[in-house]
């Protein structure tokens, strides 16, 4: 019998983890920040705005005269690229490393702030030569290479809003985003490296630009990364980065733009099937991402080496690879590949190589590393790590504890952050020098943020109860609208609870008032009149010693409204024997109660994931309900679904 304590018992025994004494003694932010922000929230954010360099200092902080359309620092002017690059060079930090680039094949580049400024200036001059002006939209479809960051900053320097499209998206998805944003230039590469081989990107651009509605794209700027020969070329439209950008002047004078000038559009999925173009502007966004990066990671730019493992195609890559870290003068790692290429210790090898002190990654990646085994990170020196972060989805307590023990040596605090594409920056998180952390909880709104949990009637729930996570006051990095569709902005985010932004996530407060995220509301199952979180059932399953990873969905059931269906990956060495499913069902019942016992459990070799590592629960729901599969083009390996479907009938277990 397994002698390990269950997660629920473990949390009772080790409910809180206090900050390390030395970190707390020298923390960037102390508990007084909460009091200061509560006393004068706009004043608090006005103070944080002073960490930026403004061409025209703002005298206004928040204009909320036309809610929910906010304006922050509206009479101020600044240039984002200047704040992220030039001012550091002017302050004598030109020799500081901005980016340690690690290519998947093992090639490396070290880019100082002075070198980054030269590259951004050349790219800005190149875009200008291609006719890009302030207000023009530029689509960016690149792998995780330095040119992605350079391209974003060059657009910001010109006041040209960028639309970064994740390099794993299909030509259809790219075309839709080019059309909606009315982009005039596309920046791409011949390809990037993934799992040991080149993966082409340029052909998807060519296919996308053959679709109606993309005719206004006049130029495609192509980075040579892989040297692939099988890419198409359109003379007069396509230009090589190394030929065109590199011959430009490395001097460029940035222009100051209004704080509410559009900075970028980033598309996120919508319930209608049409992606939503989330619009973020300049001054408020940069203020909040710079402050939260400084506060939540306790960043010491003189000594820290920071690494966010996200892709620039997601908002995490925008806010916590490009804009937040560089605004703060950080030294960061940029890695092109996957955590298991060419071996499953690649991430930890990189941490050891560069002396990474702050690591920010996703629960999906943490669980994958758990599955590969404790012995892999143990082979590397991870003693440099002092703060660990989690982002992307609620982290189950088992993964949280593994992350702390095997990566953070049981000392590094974990900042479990909640935020969204729409919020632009972190909203809920522990502060590493202040908060006694709890495994699996994002805990409290950050200073200056107003968030709570409400019931169906918009009443705040008492401690110990659950409901819907809402934001009750505007915040600087908030989305301004959905690109070209103000009504959809109102309907999507502000109609469910009038006067409150509804995040779309379920949440609960524990007895201390700390907030636990339960996942998207459509991931909260209604079983015999009870709301049961897929995240809680997944956490219970992963707490079992035989389970490495789990994904849970609710399937329509005529008797219970929804039935709980679970797909699990077993840990190495665990056998899929005849009694396994009953054992796991009984385990969940013990952890969460009989009502949460899955009706079906299916052991699988792999789960359907996008290239960013997100589990596609929608497809699992299709399988559980015997429906035709939806779009599988964004999956890393679509054959996974064939294997799951083939196995389902014989593996169902029900009472």
XYZ file of C-alpha atoms in Angstrom:
655
model
C 0.000 0.000 0.000
C 1.238 3.503 -0.818
C 2.268 5.275 2.388
C 2.407 8.789 0.968
C -0.088 11.240 2.489
C -2.893 12.353 0.220
C -2.804 15.928 -1.019
C -5.711 16.851 1.246
C -3.861 15.504 4.287
C -0.595 17.031 3.153
C -2.219 20.450 2.963
C -3.539 20.035 6.480
C -0.066 19.118 7.701
C 1.844 21.717 5.645
C -0.806 24.283 4.884
C 1.508 27.239 4.381
C 5.065 27.876 3.304
C 6.590 31.055 4.685
C 8.899 33.133 2.469
C 12.613 32.471 2.918
C 13.889 34.875 5.568
C 16.625 36.378 3.396
C 14.235 36.977 0.505
C 11.648 38.562 2.795
C 14.277 40.829 4.331
C 15.258 42.278 0.952
C 12.003 41.929 -0.998
C 11.107 44.523 -3.612
C 7.553 44.759 -2.288
C 6.361 44.468 1.288
C 2.931 44.075 2.858
C 2.535 47.857 3.053
C 1.854 47.900 -0.708
C -1.593 46.420 -0.084
C -2.442 49.197 2.366
C -1.099 51.927 0.098
C -3.098 50.628 -2.859
C -6.276 50.208 -0.809
C -6.022 53.777 0.500
C -5.684 55.319 -2.988
C -5.813 52.865 -5.873
C -5.415 55.428 -8.722
C -2.645 57.117 -6.751
C -0.900 53.783 -6.318
C -0.883 53.226 -10.085
C 0.236 56.805 -10.726
C 3.252 56.048 -8.555
C 3.980 52.856 -10.487
C 3.817 54.775 -13.766
C 6.866 56.717 -12.613
C 9.013 53.632 -13.155
C 8.627 54.394 -16.882
C 10.259 57.224 -18.833
C 7.626 59.549 -20.277
C 8.166 62.095 -23.028
C 5.155 63.916 -21.569
C 4.401 63.118 -17.945
C 0.726 62.263 -17.406
C -1.338 64.461 -15.095
C -4.436 62.247 -15.423
C -4.493 58.717 -14.036
C -7.826 57.038 -14.738
C -10.696 58.222 -16.898
C -13.667 55.929 -16.146
C -16.304 58.355 -17.383
C -17.531 55.926 -20.056
C -17.359 52.475 -18.464
C -16.298 49.883 -19.385
C -14.071 51.831 -21.805
C -11.109 52.892 -19.681
C -8.368 55.425 -20.324
C -5.209 55.406 -18.217
C -2.626 58.220 -18.179
C -4.421 59.612 -21.233
C -2.545 62.928 -21.460
C 0.866 61.262 -21.179
C 3.138 60.353 -24.095
C 5.851 57.699 -24.276
C 7.526 55.189 -26.557
C 7.453 51.560 -25.445
C 10.605 50.516 -27.314
C 12.521 53.441 -25.832
C 11.454 52.271 -22.370
C 12.486 48.682 -23.087
C 15.837 49.379 -24.734
C 17.201 52.904 -25.300
C 16.899 54.259 -21.797
C 18.928 51.374 -20.378
C 21.732 52.085 -22.849
C 21.557 55.799 -22.056
C 21.819 54.928 -18.363
C 25.116 53.121 -18.921
C 23.753 49.583 -19.107
C 24.516 48.930 -22.772
C 26.877 46.066 -21.924
C 24.297 44.273 -19.781
C 23.005 41.091 -21.424
C 19.390 41.470 -22.471
C 18.880 38.036 -24.046
C 20.685 34.722 -23.790
C 19.298 32.873 -26.807
C 19.449 29.091 -26.858
C 18.432 27.459 -30.132
C 17.060 23.955 -30.077
C 19.987 22.607 -32.150
C 22.368 24.087 -29.563
C 23.318 27.333 -31.315
C 23.483 30.355 -29.033
C 23.503 34.146 -29.208
C 24.186 36.648 -26.466
C 22.582 40.035 -27.084
C 23.389 43.052 -24.941
C 21.072 46.025 -24.550
C 23.320 48.074 -26.855
C 23.152 45.347 -29.504
C 19.402 44.996 -29.030
C 18.943 48.720 -29.588
C 20.897 48.538 -32.842
C 18.812 45.595 -34.075
C 15.511 47.252 -33.123
C 16.553 50.469 -34.876
C 17.498 48.598 -38.051
C 14.210 46.690 -38.019
C 12.245 49.904 -37.458
C 14.030 51.517 -40.406
C 13.317 48.451 -42.535
C 9.606 48.527 -41.704
C 9.542 52.229 -42.498
C 11.151 51.471 -45.873
C 8.378 48.930 -46.476
C 5.820 51.668 -45.944
C 4.786 50.938 -42.359
C 3.479 54.006 -40.561
C 1.975 54.686 -37.150
C -1.337 52.873 -36.890
C -0.567 50.256 -39.575
C -0.927 46.681 -38.365
C 1.902 44.162 -38.748
C 1.407 40.400 -38.398
C 4.283 38.450 -36.818
C 4.499 34.672 -37.364
C 7.862 33.554 -36.050
C 9.513 30.821 -33.990
C 11.054 31.586 -30.609
C 14.095 33.432 -31.928
C 15.459 36.890 -31.035
C 14.002 38.391 -34.210
C 10.533 37.848 -32.712
C 11.338 40.196 -29.836
C 13.118 42.621 -32.175
C 10.115 42.686 -34.521
C 7.676 43.414 -31.688
C 9.842 46.240 -30.367
C 10.358 47.681 -33.854
C 6.582 47.836 -34.335
C 6.164 49.479 -30.935
C 8.876 51.979 -31.838
C 6.882 53.018 -34.913
C 3.480 52.999 -33.221
C 2.413 50.173 -35.555
C 0.248 47.696 -33.591
C 1.479 44.151 -33.997
C -0.553 40.971 -34.152
C 1.646 38.061 -33.141
C 0.305 34.712 -34.311
C 1.601 31.563 -32.638
C 3.879 29.659 -35.025
C 1.928 26.452 -34.450
C -1.279 27.864 -35.916
C -2.514 26.770 -39.314
C -2.674 28.839 -42.503
C -6.423 29.216 -41.930
C -5.913 30.629 -38.444
C -3.188 32.962 -39.701
C -5.353 34.169 -42.596
C -8.259 34.909 -40.262
C -6.051 37.061 -38.058
C -4.443 38.882 -40.978
C -7.880 39.631 -42.389
C -9.419 40.827 -39.138
C -6.493 43.106 -38.257
C -6.095 44.266 -41.879
C -2.345 43.734 -41.609
C -0.148 45.327 -44.276
C 3.133 43.496 -43.580
C 3.834 39.957 -42.365
C 7.093 39.056 -40.607
C 7.907 35.341 -40.683
C 10.777 32.856 -41.073
C 11.565 29.993 -43.394
C 10.978 27.815 -40.337
C 12.049 26.968 -36.832
C 13.454 23.922 -35.079
C 11.160 21.592 -33.181
C 12.009 18.198 -31.732
C 15.259 17.947 -33.631
C 14.124 18.900 -37.099
C 13.177 22.031 -39.028
C 9.490 22.920 -39.159
C 8.490 25.184 -42.048
C 6.555 28.428 -41.503
C 6.789 30.315 -44.801
C 4.489 27.901 -46.718
C 1.680 28.616 -44.239
C 2.113 32.348 -44.879
C 1.953 31.811 -48.638
C -1.203 29.743 -48.245
C -2.767 32.299 -45.903
C -2.044 35.122 -48.338
C -3.822 33.243 -51.118
C -7.117 33.649 -49.218
C -9.615 36.437 -49.945
C -9.247 39.406 -47.644
C -5.449 39.329 -47.454
C -4.803 41.290 -50.642
C -3.629 44.386 -48.776
C -0.504 42.629 -47.459
C 2.196 44.305 -49.504
C 5.370 42.818 -48.001
C 6.549 39.618 -46.313
C 9.797 39.958 -44.369
C 11.438 36.522 -43.981
C 14.062 35.543 -41.396
C 16.424 32.783 -42.540
C 16.522 30.394 -39.604
C 16.617 26.809 -40.910
C 17.907 27.280 -44.456
C 15.079 25.170 -45.865
C 14.971 25.265 -49.636
C 11.353 24.216 -50.147
C 9.742 27.570 -49.448
C 7.911 29.584 -52.051
C 8.997 33.065 -53.037
C 7.004 35.935 -54.510
C 9.248 38.529 -56.099
C 8.302 42.076 -55.273
C 6.551 40.985 -52.072
C 8.968 38.731 -50.193
C 12.248 40.074 -48.813
C 14.942 38.402 -46.728
C 15.523 39.865 -43.267
C 19.284 39.318 -43.483
C 19.475 41.195 -46.786
C 17.005 43.994 -46.141
C 17.132 44.671 -42.396
C 20.857 44.245 -41.954
C 21.701 46.976 -44.469
C 19.573 49.591 -42.668
C 20.990 52.278 -40.411
C 21.268 51.283 -36.755
C 20.126 54.738 -35.699
C 16.471 55.620 -35.324
C 14.761 58.342 -33.310
C 11.681 56.981 -31.530
C 8.462 58.983 -31.566
C 6.386 59.455 -28.430
C 2.788 58.239 -28.660
C -0.288 58.865 -26.566
C -0.647 56.479 -23.643
C -3.853 55.157 -25.211
C -2.228 54.524 -28.607
C -2.776 50.863 -29.641
C 0.243 48.667 -28.880
C -0.935 45.254 -30.033
C -3.845 43.038 -30.972
C -3.728 39.467 -29.719
C -6.342 36.965 -30.791
C -7.929 34.531 -28.381
C -10.608 31.933 -28.894
C -14.259 32.900 -28.789
C -17.438 30.937 -28.159
C -18.736 31.840 -31.615
C -15.717 30.288 -33.314
C -14.480 33.663 -34.532
C -11.312 34.665 -32.653
C -11.505 37.811 -30.550
C -8.876 40.464 -31.255
C -7.945 41.722 -27.800
C -6.694 45.307 -28.014
C -4.068 46.561 -25.579
C -2.734 50.096 -25.489
C 0.510 51.617 -24.363
C 0.965 53.490 -21.086
C -1.281 51.561 -18.714
C -0.225 48.211 -20.104
C 3.500 48.911 -19.791
C 3.026 50.303 -16.284
C 1.324 47.173 -15.009
C 3.528 44.583 -16.718
C 6.655 46.377 -15.499
C 5.342 46.658 -11.938
C 4.075 43.083 -11.693
C 7.275 41.662 -13.168
C 9.235 43.637 -10.582
C 6.947 42.747 -7.668
C 5.832 39.172 -8.268
C 9.272 37.845 -9.221
C 11.174 40.115 -6.811
C 13.384 40.961 -9.778
C 16.894 42.227 -9.049
C 18.037 43.136 -12.588
C 21.677 43.540 -11.579
C 21.983 39.896 -10.512
C 18.977 37.876 -11.659
C 18.741 35.718 -14.771
C 15.079 35.357 -15.633
C 13.453 32.717 -17.842
C 9.854 32.564 -18.996
C 9.315 29.391 -21.018
C 6.210 30.658 -22.858
C 5.986 31.416 -26.572
C 5.775 35.010 -27.783
C 2.612 33.976 -29.620
C 0.736 33.974 -26.305
C 0.095 36.885 -23.982
C 2.596 35.513 -21.466
C 5.278 35.952 -24.110
C 4.153 39.514 -24.774
C 3.986 40.632 -21.158
C 6.655 38.532 -19.471
C 9.199 37.873 -22.221
C 9.180 41.079 -24.237
C 7.662 44.051 -22.459
C 7.842 43.521 -18.688
C 11.375 42.112 -18.396
C 12.947 44.493 -20.904
C 11.220 47.534 -19.398
C 12.875 46.501 -16.137
C 16.336 46.027 -17.679
C 16.340 42.284 -16.966
C 18.670 39.639 -18.333
C 16.575 36.800 -19.690
C 16.793 33.454 -21.449
C 14.979 32.830 -24.738
C 14.721 29.170 -25.730
C 13.507 27.976 -29.116
C 12.636 24.353 -28.495
C 10.699 21.885 -26.368
C 11.609 20.725 -22.855
C 12.446 17.206 -24.066
C 14.630 17.953 -27.073
C 17.191 16.552 -27.488
C 16.685 15.023 -24.010
C 14.252 15.319 -21.127
C 16.694 17.302 -19.024
C 17.080 20.142 -21.536
C 15.358 22.779 -19.401
C 17.415 21.947 -16.333
C 20.570 21.939 -18.434
C 19.704 25.504 -19.505
C 19.004 26.575 -15.907
C 22.424 25.234 -14.911
C 24.212 26.746 -17.928
C 22.961 30.309 -17.464
C 22.476 30.296 -13.688
C 18.763 31.005 -14.023
C 17.389 32.497 -10.805
C 13.703 33.010 -11.737
C 11.722 30.414 -13.704
C 8.177 31.016 -14.981
C 6.400 28.092 -16.645
C 3.089 26.255 -17.038
C 1.504 23.467 -14.960
C 1.298 21.304 -18.087
C 5.081 21.434 -18.435
C 5.593 20.757 -14.731
C 3.380 17.658 -14.909
C 5.268 16.432 -17.971
C 8.525 16.721 -16.049
C 6.936 14.843 -13.143
C 5.999 12.050 -15.527
C 9.560 11.786 -16.855
C 10.902 11.189 -13.359
C 12.465 12.853 -10.346
C 15.901 11.622 -11.312
C 16.161 13.874 -14.373
C 16.280 17.315 -12.670
C 18.395 15.739 -9.926
C 21.257 15.393 -12.441
C 21.619 19.175 -12.754
C 22.644 22.017 -10.480
C 19.470 24.023 -9.905
C 20.739 25.825 -6.818
C 20.638 29.212 -8.572
C 16.816 29.184 -8.628
C 15.311 31.467 -6.003
C 11.756 32.165 -7.286
C 9.478 29.838 -9.254
C 6.344 30.888 -11.132
C 3.312 29.151 -12.590
C 0.989 30.451 -15.317
C -1.633 29.314 -17.796
C -4.111 27.241 -15.812
C -4.757 26.299 -12.182
C -1.884 24.209 -10.846
C -2.848 21.088 -8.940
C -1.307 20.759 -5.456
C 0.644 17.617 -6.377
C 2.448 19.394 -9.223
C 2.969 22.450 -6.987
C 4.661 20.299 -4.348
C 6.803 18.493 -6.924
C 7.875 21.808 -8.435
C 8.854 23.157 -5.030
C 10.709 20.006 -3.934
C 12.493 18.877 -7.074
C 13.094 22.211 -8.814
C 13.094 24.695 -5.948
C 14.944 22.561 -3.375
C 12.049 23.047 -0.930
C 13.057 26.674 -0.455
C 12.170 28.720 -3.559
C 8.720 30.307 -3.168
C 6.189 29.544 -5.900
C 4.150 32.436 -7.281
C 1.049 30.889 -8.849
C -0.285 33.670 -11.060
C -3.785 34.150 -12.455
C -4.397 36.482 -15.371
C -5.607 36.379 -18.968
C -4.974 37.662 -22.465
C -7.683 40.175 -21.656
C -6.216 41.413 -18.370
C -2.805 41.971 -20.005
C -0.865 41.473 -16.793
C -0.928 39.436 -13.590
C -3.968 40.014 -11.381
C -3.819 37.411 -8.590
C -0.596 36.048 -7.161
C 1.350 35.572 -3.950
C 4.191 38.016 -3.346
C 7.344 35.973 -2.756
C 8.662 38.055 0.128
C 5.294 38.569 1.805
C 2.886 35.686 1.290
C 2.733 32.386 3.127
C 1.996 30.324 0.030
C -0.505 27.482 -0.292
C -0.056 24.659 -2.808
C -2.481 25.235 -5.678
C -3.810 28.678 -4.759
C -3.261 32.028 -6.490
C -4.401 33.468 -3.148
C -4.986 37.214 -3.347
C -5.392 40.101 -5.795
C -2.144 41.985 -6.230
C -1.858 45.504 -4.808
C -3.978 47.851 -6.909
C -6.259 45.060 -8.189
C -9.869 44.601 -7.052
C -11.145 41.030 -7.490
C -13.563 38.796 -5.655
C -15.825 35.757 -6.015
C -19.568 36.231 -6.497
C -22.655 34.031 -6.754
C -25.236 33.940 -9.550
C -26.793 37.145 -8.249
C -23.461 39.023 -8.171
C -23.269 38.902 -4.359
C -19.821 38.347 -2.892
C -19.622 34.834 -1.480
C -18.460 34.225 2.108
C -15.182 32.506 2.916
C -15.458 28.784 2.321
C -17.799 29.204 -0.668
C -17.458 29.150 -4.441
C -18.767 31.030 -7.439
C -17.453 33.234 -10.232
C -14.252 35.284 -10.281
C -14.933 38.927 -11.130
C -12.908 42.128 -11.275
C -14.709 45.043 -9.683
C -12.500 48.001 -10.595
C -10.587 48.962 -13.769
C -6.871 48.185 -13.948
C -4.123 49.756 -16.104
C -3.340 46.801 -18.402
C -6.970 45.932 -19.120
C -8.098 45.310 -22.671
C -9.671 48.404 -24.184
C -12.063 46.566 -26.500
C -12.314 43.734 -28.998
C -10.747 44.977 -32.220
C -13.475 46.435 -34.421
C -16.329 45.195 -32.218
C -17.193 47.269 -29.151
C -20.530 45.503 -28.761
C -18.888 42.100 -28.564
C -16.595 43.522 -25.880
C -19.620 44.613 -23.861
C -21.511 41.374 -24.399
C -18.576 39.059 -23.713
C -17.100 40.594 -20.578
C -19.541 42.995 -18.966
C -23.059 41.622 -19.460
C -23.118 38.661 -17.029
C -22.597 40.836 -13.946
C -23.330 44.501 -14.757
C -20.554 46.812 -13.638
C -18.140 43.900 -13.124
C -15.699 42.239 -15.494
C -16.468 38.517 -15.568
C -13.333 36.546 -16.224
C -15.123 33.365 -17.303
C -13.477 31.400 -14.503
C -14.970 29.659 -11.532
C -13.269 30.138 -8.178
C -13.691 29.449 -4.499
C -12.564 31.163 -1.338
C -11.090 29.044 1.392
C -11.680 29.686 5.081
C -8.890 32.276 5.081
C -10.419 34.162 2.156
C -7.689 33.036 -0.250
C -8.833 32.376 -3.824
C -8.508 29.028 -5.596
C -9.138 28.985 -9.343
C -11.377 26.185 -10.610
C -10.862 26.664 -14.338
C -13.184 28.005 -16.974
C -16.854 27.973 -16.084
C -17.465 25.587 -18.950
C -14.988 23.296 -17.162
C -17.218 23.224 -14.090
C -19.437 20.159 -14.328
C -23.004 19.945 -13.072
C -23.407 16.444 -11.616
C -26.709 15.654 -9.923
C -27.167 19.293 -8.992
C -23.599 19.741 -7.700
C -20.978 21.972 -9.321
C -17.767 19.970 -9.549
C -14.570 21.455 -10.914
C -12.653 19.492 -13.515
C -9.499 20.892 -11.908
C -10.333 19.406 -8.523
C -10.999 15.961 -9.990
C -7.789 16.178 -12.027
C -5.849 17.135 -8.896
C -7.317 14.181 -7.010
C -6.342 11.781 -9.787
C -2.797 13.134 -10.059
C -2.442 12.729 -6.288
C -2.646 8.961 -6.839
C 0.851 7.425 -7.051
C 0.082 5.684 -10.360
C -1.120 8.788 -12.245
C 1.210 11.274 -13.936
C -1.338 13.491 -15.671
C -5.108 13.707 -15.994
C -7.703 15.563 -18.025
C -11.340 15.554 -16.964
C -14.435 16.560 -18.938
C -18.149 16.501 -18.329
C -20.214 14.464 -20.809
C -23.967 14.775 -21.178
C -25.765 12.174 -19.053
C -29.542 11.708 -18.929
C -29.550 10.773 -15.239
C -27.015 13.110 -13.655
C -27.000 16.015 -16.199
C -23.292 15.443 -16.701
C -21.074 12.431 -16.121
C -17.451 12.820 -15.120
C -15.083 11.321 -17.702
C -11.361 11.164 -17.010
C -8.398 10.478 -19.289
C -5.196 9.604 -17.414
C -1.548 9.044 -18.254
C 0.099 6.555 -15.915
C 3.459 7.066 -14.274
C 6.346 4.979 -15.541
C 6.142 1.489 -14.098
C 2.417 1.617 -13.290
C 0.536 -1.279 -14.861
C -2.812 -0.929 -16.578
C -4.287 -3.965 -14.830
C -7.888 -5.060 -14.448
C -8.441 -3.319 -11.141
C -6.819 0.023 -11.997
C -9.955 1.920 -13.031
C -11.902 0.878 -9.924
C -8.897 1.773 -7.778
C -8.726 5.276 -9.254
C -12.484 5.837 -8.972
C -12.407 4.837 -5.324
C -9.425 7.121 -4.756
C -11.292 10.143 -6.151
C -14.319 9.282 -4.024
C -12.129 9.259 -0.929
C -10.498 12.554 -1.873
C -13.547 14.553 -2.959
C -16.613 12.516 -2.022
C -18.706 9.929 -3.903
C -20.417 12.603 -6.006
C -17.080 13.349 -7.693
C -16.291 9.741 -8.600
C -15.693 9.562 -12.368
C -18.153 7.487 -14.333
C -15.476 6.672 -16.885
C -11.684 6.549 -16.606
C -9.554 5.852 -19.651
C -5.788 5.281 -19.336
C -4.088 6.750 -22.414
C -0.526 7.068 -23.662
C -0.856 10.801 -24.354
C -3.374 13.633 -24.155
C -4.295 15.900 -27.078
C -2.257 19.077 -26.664
C -1.597 22.160 -28.693
C 1.995 23.072 -29.438
C 1.854 25.494 -26.524
C 1.117 22.551 -24.209
C -2.554 23.217 -23.517
C -4.800 20.176 -23.242
C -7.646 20.310 -25.774
C -10.478 19.258 -23.467
C -12.988 20.152 -26.165
C -11.758 17.185 -28.212
C -11.905 14.890 -25.203
C -15.491 15.995 -24.670
C -16.227 15.098 -28.292
C -14.814 11.615 -27.673
C -16.714 11.166 -24.406
C -19.982 12.075 -26.109
C -19.274 10.030 -29.272
C -19.355 13.124 -31.489
C -17.340 13.823 -34.594
C -14.086 15.494 -33.661
C -13.732 19.234 -34.097
C -10.698 20.973 -35.593
C -7.464 19.131 -34.714
C -5.043 21.267 -36.746
C -3.489 22.956 -33.722
C -2.565 19.665 -32.029
C 1.076 18.669 -31.765
C 0.085 15.153 -32.875
C -3.447 14.606 -34.178
C -2.971 10.807 -34.228
C -3.355 10.893 -30.441
C -7.098 11.282 -30.951
C -7.287 8.161 -33.136
C -5.635 6.115 -30.392
C -7.982 7.494 -27.744
C -11.102 6.860 -29.815
C -10.031 3.326 -30.631
C -9.557 2.531 -26.976
C -12.646 4.151 -25.472
C -15.331 1.435 -25.805
C -13.382 -1.259 -23.978
C -12.017 0.966 -21.241
C -15.179 2.553 -19.901
C -16.061 1.595 -16.387
C -19.356 2.605 -14.857
C -21.766 1.721 -12.160
